[in-house]
Amino acid sequence: MANIIDGVKYTKEHEWVKVDGDTATEGITDYAQSELSDIVMVEPPAVGKKVKAGEAVGTIEAVKAVTDLFAGVSGEVVEVNDKVVADPSIINKDPYGEGWLYKVKMDDPKEADGLLGAEQYKELIEKH
Amino acid sequence: MLKKTPFYEFHLKNKGKIVEFAGFYMPVQFQGIMPEHQTVRTSVGVFDVSHMGEIEIRGSDRWKFVNYLTTNDASKLELNQVQYSTMLYEDGGIVDDLLVYNLNERILLVVNAANTEKDYQWIVKNRKFDVEIMNVSDTIGQLAVQGPQAQAVMQKLFDWDLEEVQFYWAVETKMKDVPVLLSRTGYTGEDGFEIYVDRAHADDTWNMIFDAGSEFDIQPIGLGARDTLRFEVRYRLYGQDIDKTTNPLEAGLGWAVKLDKDEFIGKQSLMEIKEKGITRRFAGFVALEKGIPRPHYEIHADGKNVGSVTSGTFSPSLKKGIGMGYVAVPYNKVGTRLTVKGNSSFDAEVIKGPFYKKGSRR
């Protein structure tokens, strides 16, 4: 069973968003990494890029599948996790920790409130 | 109604991730595609390939009939020899690619799982001469033991030297007490065997092979790694790389087509296609930058669309994206620079032969 943690918000497209002040850290969920398995390439949005919630901002490639990466919140990318770009298998090992993808300075720090909570996300993946 | 192979319970026990494939519940992976791929390249792994279809042709005219049905020259087969071949529609499109086993009193056609019923109907519809046609797929379990250590494992189950069975040869024998059809064939580019048994002996067969393989840390391998392994040695996959809209000449399977043999289905069309000249050819290419080709991505060269990707994957051995697809002549030439356009756009280069050249196959 996929691991769902408290203290973060979730998107319907299986990203997680952790808000700290006006900065949001984003990554993909344990469910997403396990469905993809063997992630071999990741392209998060570049630092300085303006992203809009719900828009495709990057790609994740596994051996057998490619998927778009959607922004959970709107704002400007301020940091990218270069370690996962160099070794994307980190995402498979620790999706909520070392496997984070990028940080956004949020236009509206309250925007994440509209995303799914842990219970709601759990319901979503149980339907799959 | 999905079918289960006779090894299904073992897949559950080994925590295989089960998916639907060609009408069967099949394991797509156990520990993960990458480690399983490595296991087969460096040691030995076991694939459940019981979903493959088996069609038996019996009767005194079986060679004549199979030679009429298939493109390769089946009349050249000696007893217990195996041949790769294709079956065509009248227009030269491919019905299926298959293995032809010339066995005692029968010819066994081993076909793609998703095509078994279609092939059987096609064969029955085109029946000629004195032959009997039987779809025996549901009675047979099949395992593929593949990797540089495959022979070392399998040798423990036979008291005669397995060296006697050469590449693309078979033997009907007993493995301990179990009657088996054993051939040195596979879909991985590595040395290895495929073992056909009656379903009733499936449990014994699995246990014998895993007991023999324990000292080599033998592992079950899923369909995911089966695909990356076949891909790296550029074996075509029916339904993706070849189908009824492609002919074997453009697919680079001309070596399995013998236009100088007697009449066979599709021969006339192939002669015409050959005379008119082939306008596109199946090519393999390697990504020169970050990017993985995926099915249906466009292939561009000289600023125009020259084809599309039929198969693409990340190569666990090469650690980069590799793809295959039909490319307009002359852009199929080795060394041609292509641009692949899909979710991302990246350059690729047409290469010669298999992507992975260090396999233990012989």
GROMACS .gro file of C-alpha atoms in nm:
model
  490
    1MET     CA    1   0.000   0.000   0.000
    2ALA     CA    2   0.128   0.342  -0.095
    3ASN     CA    3   0.258   0.562   0.184
    4ILE     CA    4   0.061   0.883   0.242
    5ILE     CA    5   0.206   1.128   0.491
    6ASP     CA    6   0.045   1.404   0.696
    7GLY     CA    7   0.162   1.764   0.687
    8VAL     CA    8   0.161   1.801   0.310
    9LYS     CA    9  -0.106   1.873   0.049
   10TYR     CA   10  -0.170   1.662  -0.259
   11THR     CA   11  -0.273   1.721  -0.621
   12LYS     CA   12  -0.502   1.496  -0.824
   13GLU     CA   13  -0.201   1.430  -1.048
   14HIS     CA   14  -0.007   1.273  -0.759
   15GLU     CA   15   0.227   1.556  -0.664
   16TRP     CA   16   0.275   1.666  -0.303
   17VAL     CA   17   0.321   2.025  -0.184
   18LYS     CA   18   0.471   2.124   0.148
   19VAL     CA   19   0.422   2.485   0.250
   20ASP     CA   20   0.667   2.668   0.476
   21GLY     CA   21   0.589   3.042   0.502
   22ASP     CA   22   0.564   3.165   0.144
   23THR     CA   23   0.776   2.881   0.002
   24ALA     CA   24   0.633   2.554  -0.127
   25THR     CA   25   0.838   2.240  -0.183
   26GLU     CA   26   0.700   2.000  -0.444
   27GLY     CA   27   0.759   1.637  -0.530
   28ILE     CA   28   0.571   1.329  -0.646
   29THR     CA   29   0.391   1.091  -0.413
   30ASP     CA   30   0.489   0.742  -0.310
   31TYR     CA   31   0.195   0.613  -0.512
   32ALA     CA   32   0.323   0.794  -0.823
   33GLN     CA   33   0.679   0.664  -0.789
   34SER     CA   34   0.556   0.310  -0.734
   35GLU     CA   35   0.326   0.326  -1.037
   36LEU     CA   36   0.608   0.463  -1.253
   37SER     CA   37   0.883   0.249  -1.096
   38ASP     CA   38   1.245   0.282  -1.208
   39ILE     CA   39   1.255   0.658  -1.267
   40VAL     CA   40   1.551   0.735  -1.494
   41MET     CA   41   1.515   1.099  -1.595
   42VAL     CA   42   1.354   1.401  -1.441
   43GLU     CA   43   1.318   1.755  -1.571
   44PRO     CA   44   1.181   1.993  -1.308
   45PRO     CA   45   1.111   2.356  -1.409
   46ALA     CA   46   1.423   2.577  -1.411
   47VAL     CA   47   1.501   2.830  -1.140
   48GLY     CA   48   1.337   3.163  -1.225
   49LYS     CA   49   1.050   3.007  -1.416
   50LYS     CA   50   0.700   3.130  -1.335
   51VAL     CA   51   0.466   2.837  -1.285
   52LYS     CA   52   0.090   2.826  -1.261
   53ALA     CA   53  -0.101   2.572  -1.052
   54GLY     CA   54  -0.229   2.284  -1.264
   55GLU     CA   55   0.006   2.350  -1.556
   56ALA     CA   56   0.253   2.097  -1.691
   57VAL     CA   57   0.594   2.229  -1.590
   58GLY     CA   58   0.827   1.933  -1.643
   59THR     CA   59   0.853   1.563  -1.719
   60ILE     CA   60   0.939   1.246  -1.536
   61GLU     CA   61   1.062   0.949  -1.737
   62ALA     CA   62   1.062   0.596  -1.604
   63VAL     CA   63   1.193   0.298  -1.802
   64LYS     CA   64   0.851   0.219  -1.940
   65ALA     CA   65   0.653   0.540  -1.902
   66VAL     CA   66   0.672   0.915  -1.927
   67THR     CA   67   0.451   1.151  -1.732
   68ASP     CA   68   0.411   1.526  -1.707
   69LEU     CA   69   0.488   1.702  -1.385
   70PHE     CA   70   0.214   1.948  -1.284
   71ALA     CA   71   0.263   2.251  -1.063
   72GLY     CA   72   0.071   2.228  -0.735
   73VAL     CA   73   0.083   2.605  -0.670
   74SER     CA   74   0.158   2.926  -0.863
   75GLY     CA   75   0.474   3.130  -0.821
   76GLU     CA   76   0.840   3.147  -0.916
   77VAL     CA   77   1.079   2.854  -0.899
   78VAL     CA   78   1.357   2.944  -0.655
   79GLU     CA   79   1.543   2.615  -0.615
   80VAL     CA   80   1.574   2.282  -0.797
   81ASN     CA   81   1.698   1.960  -0.639
   82ASP     CA   82   2.006   1.895  -0.852
   83LYS     CA   83   2.072   1.569  -0.669
   84VAL     CA   84   1.757   1.405  -0.806
   85VAL     CA   85   1.828   1.541  -1.152
   86ALA     CA   86   2.166   1.365  -1.136
   87ASP     CA   87   2.025   1.048  -0.977
   88PRO     CA   88   1.647   1.020  -1.029
   89SER     CA   89   1.633   0.683  -0.850
   90ILE     CA   90   1.633   0.886  -0.526
   91ILE     CA   91   1.267   0.963  -0.601
   92ASN     CA   92   1.186   0.592  -0.593
   93LYS     CA   93   1.368   0.551  -0.261
   94ASP     CA   94   1.247   0.858  -0.072
   95PRO     CA   95   0.971   1.044  -0.259
   96TYR     CA   96   0.871   1.272   0.031
   97GLY     CA   97   1.222   1.342   0.160
   98GLU     CA   98   1.546   1.341  -0.042
   99GLY     CA   99   1.336   1.301  -0.356
  100TRP     CA  100   1.184   1.652  -0.350
  101LEU     CA  101   1.195   1.820  -0.691
  102TYR     CA  102   1.176   2.199  -0.667
  103LYS     CA  103   1.076   2.496  -0.448
  104VAL     CA  104   0.842   2.775  -0.542
  105LYS     CA  105   0.803   3.125  -0.393
  106MET     CA  106   0.426   3.136  -0.386
  107ASP     CA  107   0.220   3.420  -0.530
  108ASP     CA  108  -0.048   3.341  -0.274
  109PRO     CA  109   0.060   3.143   0.034
  110LYS     CA  110  -0.302   3.036   0.088
  111GLU     CA  111  -0.333   2.874  -0.254
  112ALA     CA  112  -0.228   2.533  -0.124
  113ASP     CA  113  -0.526   2.523   0.110
  114GLY     CA  114  -0.738   2.430  -0.191
  115LEU     CA  115  -0.539   2.112  -0.259
  116LEU     CA  116  -0.624   1.765  -0.128
  117GLY     CA  117  -0.556   1.662   0.230
  118ALA     CA  118  -0.412   1.321   0.321
  119GLU     CA  119  -0.757   1.164   0.370
  120GLN     CA  120  -0.889   1.298   0.041
  121TYR     CA  121  -0.579   1.183  -0.145
  122LYS     CA  122  -0.610   0.839   0.008
  123GLU     CA  123  -0.966   0.816  -0.123
  124LEU     CA  124  -0.847   0.921  -0.466
  125ILE     CA  125  -0.585   0.650  -0.501
  126GLU     CA  126  -0.810   0.383  -0.356
  127LYS     CA  127  -1.039   0.439  -0.652
  128HIS     CA  128  -0.756   0.337  -0.887
  129MET     CA  129  -1.231  -1.364  -1.874
  130LEU     CA  130  -0.860  -1.333  -1.801
  131LYS     CA  131  -0.652  -1.649  -1.794
  132LYS     CA  132  -0.394  -1.749  -1.538
  133THR     CA  133  -0.076  -1.928  -1.638
  134PRO     CA  134   0.010  -2.246  -1.446
  135PHE     CA  135   0.280  -2.046  -1.264
  136TYR     CA  136   0.047  -1.775  -1.138
  137GLU     CA  137   0.065  -1.879  -0.772
  138PHE     CA  138   0.445  -1.854  -0.781
  139HIS     CA  139   0.417  -1.496  -0.904
  140LEU     CA  140   0.195  -1.405  -0.611
  141LYS     CA  141   0.431  -1.577  -0.370
  142ASN     CA  142   0.725  -1.385  -0.519
  143LYS     CA  143   0.532  -1.057  -0.481
  144GLY     CA  144   0.509  -0.997  -0.854
  145LYS     CA  145   0.317  -0.690  -0.965
  146ILE     CA  146   0.036  -0.843  -1.172
  147VAL     CA  147  -0.106  -0.674  -1.480
  148GLU     CA  148  -0.336  -0.775  -1.762
  149PHE     CA  149  -0.145  -0.867  -2.075
  150ALA     CA  150  -0.281  -1.034  -2.389
  151GLY     CA  151  -0.571  -1.184  -2.197
  152PHE     CA  152  -0.359  -1.314  -1.909
  153TYR     CA  153  -0.271  -1.211  -1.556
  154MET     CA  154   0.104  -1.164  -1.594
  155PRO     CA  155   0.382  -1.036  -1.365
  156VAL     CA  156   0.520  -0.709  -1.503
  157GLN     CA  157   0.794  -0.691  -1.242
  158PHE     CA  158   0.922  -0.841  -0.918
  159GLN     CA  159   1.213  -0.638  -0.774
  160GLY     CA  160   1.201  -0.376  -1.052
  161ILE     CA  161   1.285  -0.359  -1.419
  162MET     CA  162   1.642  -0.238  -1.368
  163PRO     CA  163   1.761  -0.506  -1.123
  164GLU     CA  164   1.579  -0.779  -1.317
  165HIS     CA  165   1.735  -0.662  -1.642
  166GLN     CA  166   2.079  -0.675  -1.477
  167THR     CA  167   2.013  -1.024  -1.341
  168VAL     CA  168   1.954  -1.159  -1.691
  169ARG     CA  169   2.252  -0.973  -1.843
  170THR     CA  170   2.495  -1.086  -1.573
  171SER     CA  171   2.360  -1.408  -1.420
  172VAL     CA  172   2.032  -1.592  -1.485
  173GLY     CA  173   1.659  -1.525  -1.465
  174VAL     CA  174   1.336  -1.711  -1.534
  175PHE     CA  175   1.043  -1.579  -1.738
  176ASP     CA  176   0.695  -1.725  -1.736
  177VAL     CA  177   0.608  -1.720  -2.106
  178SER     CA  178   0.312  -1.956  -2.082
  179HIS     CA  179   0.096  -1.690  -2.243
  180MET     CA  180   0.263  -1.763  -2.578
  181GLY     CA  181   0.044  -1.960  -2.817
  182GLU     CA  182   0.129  -2.307  -2.946
  183ILE     CA  183  -0.032  -2.445  -3.260
  184GLU     CA  184   0.043  -2.798  -3.375
  185ILE     CA  185   0.039  -2.908  -3.738
  186ARG     CA  186   0.025  -3.282  -3.797
  187GLY     CA  187  -0.017  -3.497  -4.107
  188SER     CA  188   0.201  -3.613  -4.393
  189ASP     CA  189   0.191  -3.277  -4.576
  190ARG     CA  190   0.282  -3.063  -4.275
  191TRP     CA  191   0.606  -2.929  -4.427
  192LYS     CA  192   0.431  -2.835  -4.751
  193PHE     CA  193   0.157  -2.660  -4.558
  194VAL     CA  194   0.386  -2.472  -4.319
  195ASN     CA  195   0.603  -2.367  -4.611
  196TYR     CA  196   0.291  -2.225  -4.778
  197LEU     CA  197   0.190  -2.043  -4.458
  198THR     CA  198   0.526  -1.893  -4.362
  199THR     CA  199   0.794  -1.684  -4.533
  200ASN     CA  200   1.112  -1.863  -4.426
  201ASP     CA  201   1.203  -2.197  -4.587
  202ALA     CA  202   1.058  -2.459  -4.352
  203SER     CA  203   1.153  -2.738  -4.591
  204LYS     CA  204   1.518  -2.684  -4.491
  205LEU     CA  205   1.449  -2.771  -4.128
  206GLU     CA  206   1.605  -3.087  -3.993
  207LEU     CA  207   1.439  -3.287  -3.718
  208ASN     CA  208   1.445  -3.082  -3.392
  209GLN     CA  209   1.559  -2.766  -3.565
  210VAL     CA  210   1.388  -2.433  -3.491
  211GLN     CA  211   1.335  -2.142  -3.727
  212TYR     CA  212   1.223  -1.780  -3.692
  213SER     CA  213   0.963  -1.691  -3.952
  214THR     CA  214   0.668  -1.468  -4.034
  215MET     CA  215   0.314  -1.532  -4.160
  216LEU     CA  216   0.171  -1.280  -4.405
  217TYR     CA  217  -0.159  -1.163  -4.543
  218GLU     CA  218  -0.199  -1.163  -4.921
  219ASP     CA  219  -0.098  -0.795  -4.932
  220GLY     CA  220   0.232  -0.866  -4.755
  221GLY     CA  221   0.122  -0.728  -4.416
  222ILE     CA  222   0.233  -0.937  -4.120
  223VAL     CA  223  -0.015  -1.173  -3.948
  224ASP     CA  224   0.245  -1.265  -3.687
  225ASP     CA  225   0.608  -1.354  -3.631
  226LEU     CA  226   0.670  -1.698  -3.490
  227LEU     CA  227   0.903  -1.986  -3.417
  228VAL     CA  228   0.866  -2.303  -3.622
  229TYR     CA  229   0.975  -2.623  -3.442
  230ASN     CA  230   1.020  -2.929  -3.663
  231LEU     CA  231   0.947  -3.209  -3.415
  232ASN     CA  232   0.880  -3.579  -3.435
  233GLU     CA  233   0.555  -3.626  -3.631
  234ARG     CA  234   0.449  -3.266  -3.590
  235ILE     CA  235   0.544  -2.907  -3.649
  236LEU     CA  236   0.492  -2.673  -3.356
  237LEU     CA  237   0.425  -2.306  -3.429
  238VAL     CA  238   0.492  -2.078  -3.131
  239VAL     CA  239   0.307  -1.749  -3.176
  240ASN     CA  240   0.251  -1.424  -2.990
  241ALA     CA  241   0.004  -1.445  -2.702
  242ALA     CA  242  -0.219  -1.165  -2.825
  243ASN     CA  243  -0.240  -1.331  -3.167
  244THR     CA  244  -0.302  -1.695  -3.078
  245GLU     CA  245  -0.670  -1.704  -3.166
  246LYS     CA  246  -0.630  -1.483  -3.474
  247ASP     CA  247  -0.342  -1.699  -3.599
  248TYR     CA  248  -0.529  -2.021  -3.538
  249GLN     CA  249  -0.829  -1.893  -3.736
  250TRP     CA  250  -0.598  -1.775  -4.013
  251ILE     CA  251  -0.423  -2.110  -4.034
  252VAL     CA  252  -0.750  -2.303  -4.038
  253LYS     CA  253  -0.893  -2.072  -4.304
  254ASN     CA  254  -0.592  -2.130  -4.529
  255ARG     CA  255  -0.569  -2.500  -4.466
  256LYS     CA  256  -0.446  -2.703  -4.762
  257PHE     CA  257  -0.315  -3.054  -4.818
  258ASP     CA  258  -0.336  -3.339  -4.570
  259VAL     CA  259  -0.289  -3.171  -4.232
  260GLU     CA  260  -0.445  -3.154  -3.890
  261ILE     CA  261  -0.435  -2.821  -3.702
  262MET     CA  262  -0.462  -2.801  -3.324
  263ASN     CA  263  -0.441  -2.506  -3.088
  264VAL     CA  264  -0.271  -2.666  -2.786
  265SER     CA  265  -0.188  -2.338  -2.606
  266ASP     CA  266  -0.403  -2.407  -2.301
  267THR     CA  267  -0.233  -2.739  -2.228
  268ILE     CA  268   0.122  -2.604  -2.217
  269GLY     CA  269   0.327  -2.414  -1.961
  270GLN     CA  270   0.642  -2.243  -2.084
  271LEU     CA  271   0.941  -2.099  -1.901
  272ALA     CA  272   1.243  -1.919  -2.044
  273VAL     CA  273   1.567  -1.954  -1.848
  274GLN     CA  274   1.798  -1.680  -1.975
  275GLY     CA  275   2.138  -1.538  -1.894
  276PRO     CA  276   2.509  -1.626  -1.907
  277GLN     CA  277   2.454  -1.882  -1.626
  278ALA     CA  278   2.148  -2.043  -1.787
  279GLN     CA  279   2.332  -2.349  -1.906
  280ALA     CA  280   2.507  -2.401  -1.573
  281VAL     CA  281   2.168  -2.406  -1.401
  282MET     CA  282   1.992  -2.627  -1.653
  283GLN     CA  283   2.284  -2.870  -1.677
  284LYS     CA  284   2.214  -2.978  -1.320
  285LEU     CA  285   1.881  -3.122  -1.436
  286PHE     CA  286   2.018  -3.341  -1.716
  287ASP     CA  287   2.273  -3.625  -1.714
  288TRP     CA  288   2.386  -3.556  -2.071
  289ASP     CA  289   2.581  -3.258  -2.201
  290LEU     CA  290   2.351  -2.963  -2.288
  291GLU     CA  291   2.618  -2.839  -2.530
  292GLU     CA  292   2.456  -3.084  -2.771
  293VAL     CA  293   2.162  -2.850  -2.803
  294GLN     CA  294   2.284  -2.565  -3.019
  295PHE     CA  295   2.131  -2.224  -3.082
  296TYR     CA  296   1.790  -2.267  -3.246
  297TRP     CA  297   1.781  -2.643  -3.191
  298ALA     CA  298   1.544  -2.837  -2.965
  299VAL     CA  299   1.517  -3.175  -2.797
  300GLU     CA  300   1.223  -3.372  -2.661
  301THR     CA  301   1.352  -3.528  -2.345
  302LYS     CA  302   1.295  -3.571  -1.974
  303MET     CA  303   1.400  -3.324  -1.709
  304LYS     CA  304   1.429  -3.559  -1.411
  305ASP     CA  305   1.089  -3.731  -1.450
  306VAL     CA  306   0.910  -3.456  -1.639
  307PRO     CA  307   0.871  -3.482  -2.018
  308VAL     CA  308   0.981  -3.150  -2.171
  309LEU     CA  309   1.048  -2.984  -2.501
  310LEU     CA  310   1.370  -2.791  -2.450
  311SER     CA  311   1.516  -2.547  -2.702
  312ARG     CA  312   1.812  -2.312  -2.697
  313THR     CA  313   1.611  -2.005  -2.788
  314GLY     CA  314   1.506  -1.681  -2.624
  315TYR     CA  315   1.418  -1.316  -2.655
  316THR     CA  316   1.694  -1.152  -2.452
  317GLY     CA  317   2.020  -1.164  -2.647
  318GLU     CA  318   2.163  -1.392  -2.380
  319ASP     CA  319   2.230  -1.763  -2.389
  320GLY     CA  320   1.937  -1.960  -2.257
  321PHE     CA  321   1.664  -2.215  -2.297
  322GLU     CA  322   1.291  -2.228  -2.338
  323ILE     CA  323   1.114  -2.519  -2.170
  324TYR     CA  324   0.767  -2.639  -2.269
  325VAL     CA  325   0.582  -2.873  -2.033
  326ASP     CA  326   0.235  -3.010  -1.984
  327ARG     CA  327   0.048  -2.784  -1.742
  328ALA     CA  328   0.019  -3.074  -1.500
  329HIS     CA  329   0.397  -3.063  -1.446
  330ALA     CA  330   0.422  -2.687  -1.405
  331ASP     CA  331   0.486  -2.685  -1.028
  332ASP     CA  332   0.757  -2.951  -1.048
  333THR     CA  333   0.923  -2.774  -1.338
  334TRP     CA  334   0.934  -2.438  -1.161
  335ASN     CA  335   1.064  -2.590  -0.838
  336MET     CA  336   1.331  -2.796  -1.012
  337ILE     CA  337   1.466  -2.493  -1.198
  338PHE     CA  338   1.468  -2.268  -0.892
  339ASP     CA  339   1.631  -2.537  -0.677
  340ALA     CA  340   1.899  -2.587  -0.942
  341GLY     CA  341   1.943  -2.212  -0.974
  342SER     CA  342   1.960  -2.121  -0.606
  343GLU     CA  343   2.340  -2.127  -0.597
  344PHE     CA  344   2.336  -1.877  -0.886
  345ASP     CA  345   2.077  -1.660  -0.712
  346ILE     CA  346   1.828  -1.726  -0.992
  347GLN     CA  347   1.538  -1.478  -0.998
  348PRO     CA  348   1.192  -1.453  -1.155
  349ILE     CA  349   1.176  -1.181  -1.422
  350GLY     CA  350   0.868  -0.986  -1.531
  351LEU     CA  351   0.739  -0.860  -1.864
  352GLY     CA  352   0.892  -0.516  -1.804
  353ALA     CA  353   1.249  -0.645  -1.820
  354ARG     CA  354   1.153  -0.887  -2.097
  355ASP     CA  355   1.073  -0.579  -2.303
  356THR     CA  356   1.392  -0.384  -2.223
  357LEU     CA  357   1.604  -0.696  -2.283
  358ARG     CA  358   1.448  -0.774  -2.622
  359PHE     CA  359   1.470  -0.409  -2.713
  360GLU     CA  360   1.842  -0.380  -2.649
  361VAL     CA  361   1.905  -0.660  -2.897
  362ARG     CA  362   1.657  -0.505  -3.138
  363TYR     CA  363   1.406  -0.787  -3.156
  364ARG     CA  364   1.079  -0.663  -3.300
  365LEU     CA  365   0.758  -0.684  -3.099
  366TYR     CA  366   0.437  -0.769  -3.281
  367GLY     CA  367   0.168  -0.508  -3.226
  368GLN     CA  368   0.429  -0.237  -3.182
  369ASP     CA  369   0.710  -0.271  -3.437
  370ILE     CA  370   0.536  -0.498  -3.684
  371ASP     CA  371   0.170  -0.558  -3.766
  372LYS     CA  372  -0.067  -0.595  -4.060
  373THR     CA  373   0.031  -0.252  -4.194
  374THR     CA  374   0.403  -0.337  -4.218
  375ASN     CA  375   0.576  -0.588  -4.442
  376PRO     CA  376   0.880  -0.795  -4.348
  377LEU     CA  377   1.105  -0.635  -4.611
  378GLU     CA  378   1.071  -0.282  -4.471
  379ALA     CA  379   1.081  -0.427  -4.117
  380GLY     CA  380   1.432  -0.558  -4.179
  381LEU     CA  381   1.312  -0.918  -4.164
  382GLY     CA  382   1.405  -0.996  -4.525
  383TRP     CA  383   1.641  -1.264  -4.395
  384ALA     CA  384   1.334  -1.462  -4.281
  385VAL     CA  385   1.169  -1.431  -4.624
  386LYS     CA  386   1.272  -1.669  -4.902
  387LEU     CA  387   1.125  -1.531  -5.223
  388ASP     CA  388   1.291  -1.808  -5.425
  389LYS     CA  389   1.099  -2.088  -5.254
  390ASP     CA  390   0.760  -2.226  -5.368
  391GLU     CA  391   0.436  -2.034  -5.342
  392PHE     CA  392   0.351  -1.887  -5.001
  393ILE     CA  393   0.083  -1.645  -4.886
  394GLY     CA  394   0.196  -1.288  -4.954
  395LYS     CA  395   0.476  -1.383  -5.195
  396GLN     CA  396   0.325  -1.207  -5.496
  397SER     CA  397   0.280  -0.881  -5.305
  398LEU     CA  398   0.632  -0.892  -5.164
  399MET     CA  399   0.776  -0.940  -5.514
  400GLU     CA  400   0.587  -0.632  -5.631
  401ILE     CA  401   0.691  -0.431  -5.323
  402LYS     CA  402   1.051  -0.529  -5.380
  403GLU     CA  403   1.036  -0.434  -5.747
  404LYS     CA  404   0.882  -0.093  -5.679
  405GLY     CA  405   1.146  -0.027  -5.416
  406ILE     CA  406   1.115   0.009  -5.041
  407THR     CA  407   1.029   0.361  -4.932
  408ARG     CA  408   1.074   0.331  -4.555
  409ARG     CA  409   1.282   0.106  -4.337
  410PHE     CA  410   1.288  -0.001  -3.976
  411ALA     CA  411   1.574   0.176  -3.801
  412GLY     CA  412   1.723   0.179  -3.453
  413PHE     CA  413   1.847   0.503  -3.302
  414VAL     CA  414   2.014   0.624  -2.983
  415ALA     CA  415   1.932   0.952  -2.808
  416LEU     CA  416   2.232   1.187  -2.824
  417GLU     CA  417   2.098   1.400  -2.539
  418LYS     CA  418   1.857   1.369  -2.251
  419GLY     CA  419   1.533   1.213  -2.372
  420ILE     CA  420   1.363   0.880  -2.421
  421PRO     CA  421   1.184   0.792  -2.745
  422ARG     CA  422   0.828   0.668  -2.690
  423PRO     CA  423   0.576   0.510  -2.927
  424HIS     CA  424   0.412   0.762  -3.166
  425TYR     CA  425   0.673   1.034  -3.116
  426GLU     CA  426   0.753   1.195  -3.451
  427ILE     CA  427   1.088   1.153  -3.621
  428HIS     CA  428   1.222   1.453  -3.811
  429ALA     CA  429   1.522   1.505  -4.037
  430ASP     CA  430   1.612   1.790  -4.273
  431GLY     CA  431   1.325   1.987  -4.119
  432LYS     CA  432   1.054   1.743  -4.221
  433ASN     CA  433   0.863   1.455  -4.067
  434VAL     CA  434   1.026   1.132  -4.187
  435GLY     CA  435   0.862   0.873  -3.963
  436SER     CA  436   0.748   0.782  -3.617
  437VAL     CA  437   0.870   0.581  -3.320
  438THR     CA  438   0.719   0.232  -3.279
  439SER     CA  439   0.912   0.127  -2.965
  440GLY     CA  440   1.119   0.329  -2.727
  441THR     CA  441   1.267   0.282  -2.385
  442PHE     CA  442   1.549   0.370  -2.151
  443SER     CA  443   1.831   0.123  -2.206
  444PRO     CA  444   1.944  -0.011  -1.868
  445SER     CA  445   2.273  -0.127  -2.024
  446LEU     CA  446   2.354   0.189  -2.222
  447LYS     CA  447   2.195   0.426  -1.969
  448LYS     CA  448   2.030   0.632  -2.240
  449GLY     CA  449   1.716   0.651  -2.448
  450ILE     CA  450   1.690   0.412  -2.742
  451GLY     CA  451   1.419   0.385  -3.005
  452MET     CA  452   1.307   0.202  -3.314
  453GLY     CA  453   1.067   0.298  -3.589
  454TYR     CA  454   1.006   0.327  -3.961
  455VAL     CA  455   1.205   0.602  -4.124
  456ALA     CA  456   1.174   0.723  -4.484
  457VAL     CA  457   1.463   0.618  -4.708
  458PRO     CA  458   1.737   0.750  -4.708
  459TYR     CA  459   1.710   0.882  -4.351
  460ASN     CA  460   1.737   0.525  -4.225
  461LYS     CA  461   2.110   0.525  -4.308
  462VAL     CA  462   2.348   0.452  -4.023
  463GLY     CA  463   2.484   0.776  -3.880
  464THR     CA  464   2.189   0.993  -3.987
  465ARG     CA  465   2.101   1.264  -3.738
  466LEU     CA  466   1.732   1.260  -3.643
  467THR     CA  467   1.523   1.480  -3.418
  468VAL     CA  468   1.267   1.298  -3.206
  469LYS     CA  469   0.965   1.507  -3.108
  470GLY     CA  470   0.724   1.414  -2.833
  471ASN     CA  471   0.686   1.537  -2.477
  472SER     CA  472   1.033   1.673  -2.532
  473SER     CA  473   1.247   1.719  -2.840
  474PHE     CA  474   1.594   1.571  -2.869
  475ASP     CA  475   1.850   1.457  -3.123
  476ALA     CA  476   1.919   1.093  -3.198
  477GLU     CA  477   2.144   0.903  -3.433
  478VAL     CA  478   2.068   0.594  -3.643
  479ILE     CA  479   2.289   0.306  -3.540
  480LYS     CA  480   2.372  -0.029  -3.689
  481GLY     CA  481   2.268  -0.362  -3.540
  482PRO     CA  482   2.166  -0.432  -3.182
  483PHE     CA  483   2.192  -0.157  -2.920
  484TYR     CA  484   2.358  -0.401  -2.680
  485LYS     CA  485   2.627  -0.612  -2.842
  486LYS     CA  486   2.782  -0.800  -2.553
  487GLY     CA  487   2.511  -1.064  -2.497
  488SER     CA  488   2.607  -1.426  -2.432
  489ARG     CA  489   2.375  -1.559  -2.704
  490ARG     CA  490   2.542  -1.806  -2.938
   0.00000   0.00000   0.00000
